[in-house]
Amino acid sequence: MIDKKRLEQEMIAWRHDIHQHPEAAFEEEQTAKLVARLLRRFGYEVEENVGKTGVVGVLKNGDGPVIALRADMDANKIIEKNTFDYASKTEQRMHACGHDGHTATLLGAAELIADEMAFKGTVVLIFQPAEEPGWGADAMIKDGLMERYGIQEIYGQHNFTYWKKGTMQIPVGPCMAAEDDFVIQIHGVGGHASGPHATKDPIVIGAEIVMALQTIVSRNVNPLRPAVVSCTEFITDGAPNAIPSNVTIKGDCRSYDPKISELIEERMKAVVKSVCEMNNAEWEFEYSREFIATLNDKTCAEWAAKAAEKVYGKQNVVLGCDPVMGSEDFAKYQQFVPGCYCFTGNVDETHCMPNHHACYDYNDGILLPAAEWFAELVKMRMA
Ligand SMILES: [Zn+2]
Ligand SMILES: [Zn+2]
């Protein structure tokens, strides 16, 4: 039997080590080495460099289902503002989404599962690179991950600062949204700030477009269907005393229904075209689909909830919680096999910064319970 206090201390040490040495998408070489070394120590068969920097650990115990558990390893390109002793030592890199915690959690689960061997079948642990840009799951799948290990079902978890420490939220069906990106370019004619009549001011045209885009969600999308349209960047080539010639507006849309995503693209293009034509300006419009929606399988969600109730207590588990509008490339695995993605609460008095904030930190107090949840899930599902 594992000494859980000792395991928890080790998990915290792994987490702090990874936190200090954050590696962004497809840079995760040191993190992958640490993962591979520990998995071998726990008795897993290990394959490295799956999907560039991904690691897979396999533990077999007779015949039974092949169940995959997934963690992501990549950091964000954010400058950390925390001042604690394990803050990032790498410039412009920070574990601001808690993937350091996810990696340490799955490593803890790996040791628990190998120690108990209370399952029949094959456990496949996936340590995925490059979740943040949405490339890692794809890279591992293209490398033959699903067929090579015969994966039949998949589970994962993400910490969130929407919920309190000691709770788990499990959506059934819609879990995390699809993400589309857009770039609008407006080409007017710049000139002297004092002579607007001699220009085609792309800022005024751009502002009109930003406002008109607000009508897509409020007036075109069915109010019963979730959708978000956010303009996130407004870039000009002007100066304090010069009207610019060019404006670039970038942004991001979220939705669950592919038909809504198509509607947003179509309306957006119509708005850009009409406003620019009305103002006699040139325009360009690009729209790309980056993430597909994460959709939880009902039976998998029920298994996840059963295991969570054992660890967190029935009153702290919500099966069928509201989905969120963030996006996850866990969805890519669910195109092949049923799976469930769960939300682990991260918040207490000292951990209240949102994910992706420069002062965010993973809550060490949620590491062990989440590892126990993975281990319990394996025990129940693969009994
Ligand atoms: Zn993130
Ligand atoms: Zn994340």
mmCIF file of C-alpha atoms and ligand atoms in Angstrom, residues 72 74-76 78 96-99 102 131-133 158 160 327-328 355-356, ligand 1:
data_model
loop_
_atom_site.group_PDB
_atom_site.id
_atom_site.type_symbol
_atom_site.label_atom_id
_atom_site.label_comp_id
_atom_site.label_asym_id
_atom_site.label_seq_id
_atom_site.Cartn_x
_atom_site.Cartn_y
_atom_site.Cartn_z
ATOM 1 C CA ASP A 72 -1.635 17.822 -21.168
ATOM 2 C CA ASP A 74 2.380 22.384 -22.353
ATOM 3 C CA ALA A 75 2.779 25.851 -20.823
ATOM 4 C CA ASN A 76 1.559 29.253 -22.052
ATOM 5 C CA ILE A 78 2.837 34.355 -20.759
ATOM 6 C CA ALA A 96 -0.846 29.572 -16.435
ATOM 7 C CA CYS A 97 -3.439 26.925 -17.305
ATOM 8 C CA GLY A 98 -2.335 24.327 -14.748
ATOM 9 C CA HIS A 99 -1.042 21.699 -17.168
ATOM 10 C CA HIS A 102 -2.505 17.877 -14.764
ATOM 11 C CA GLU A 131 -2.962 21.520 -26.026
ATOM 12 C CA GLU A 132 -2.986 25.328 -25.882
ATOM 13 C CA PRO A 133 -2.828 25.892 -29.671
ATOM 14 C CA HIS A 158 -9.024 20.132 -16.261
ATOM 15 C CA PHE A 160 -10.948 25.482 -13.324
ATOM 16 C CA SER A 327 -12.202 24.945 -25.936
ATOM 17 C CA GLU A 328 -10.166 21.738 -25.568
ATOM 18 C CA ASN A 355 -6.609 30.294 -15.684
ATOM 19 C CA HIS A 356 -4.285 32.175 -18.088
HETATM 20 ZN ZN ZN B 1 -5.310 27.071 -21.317
#
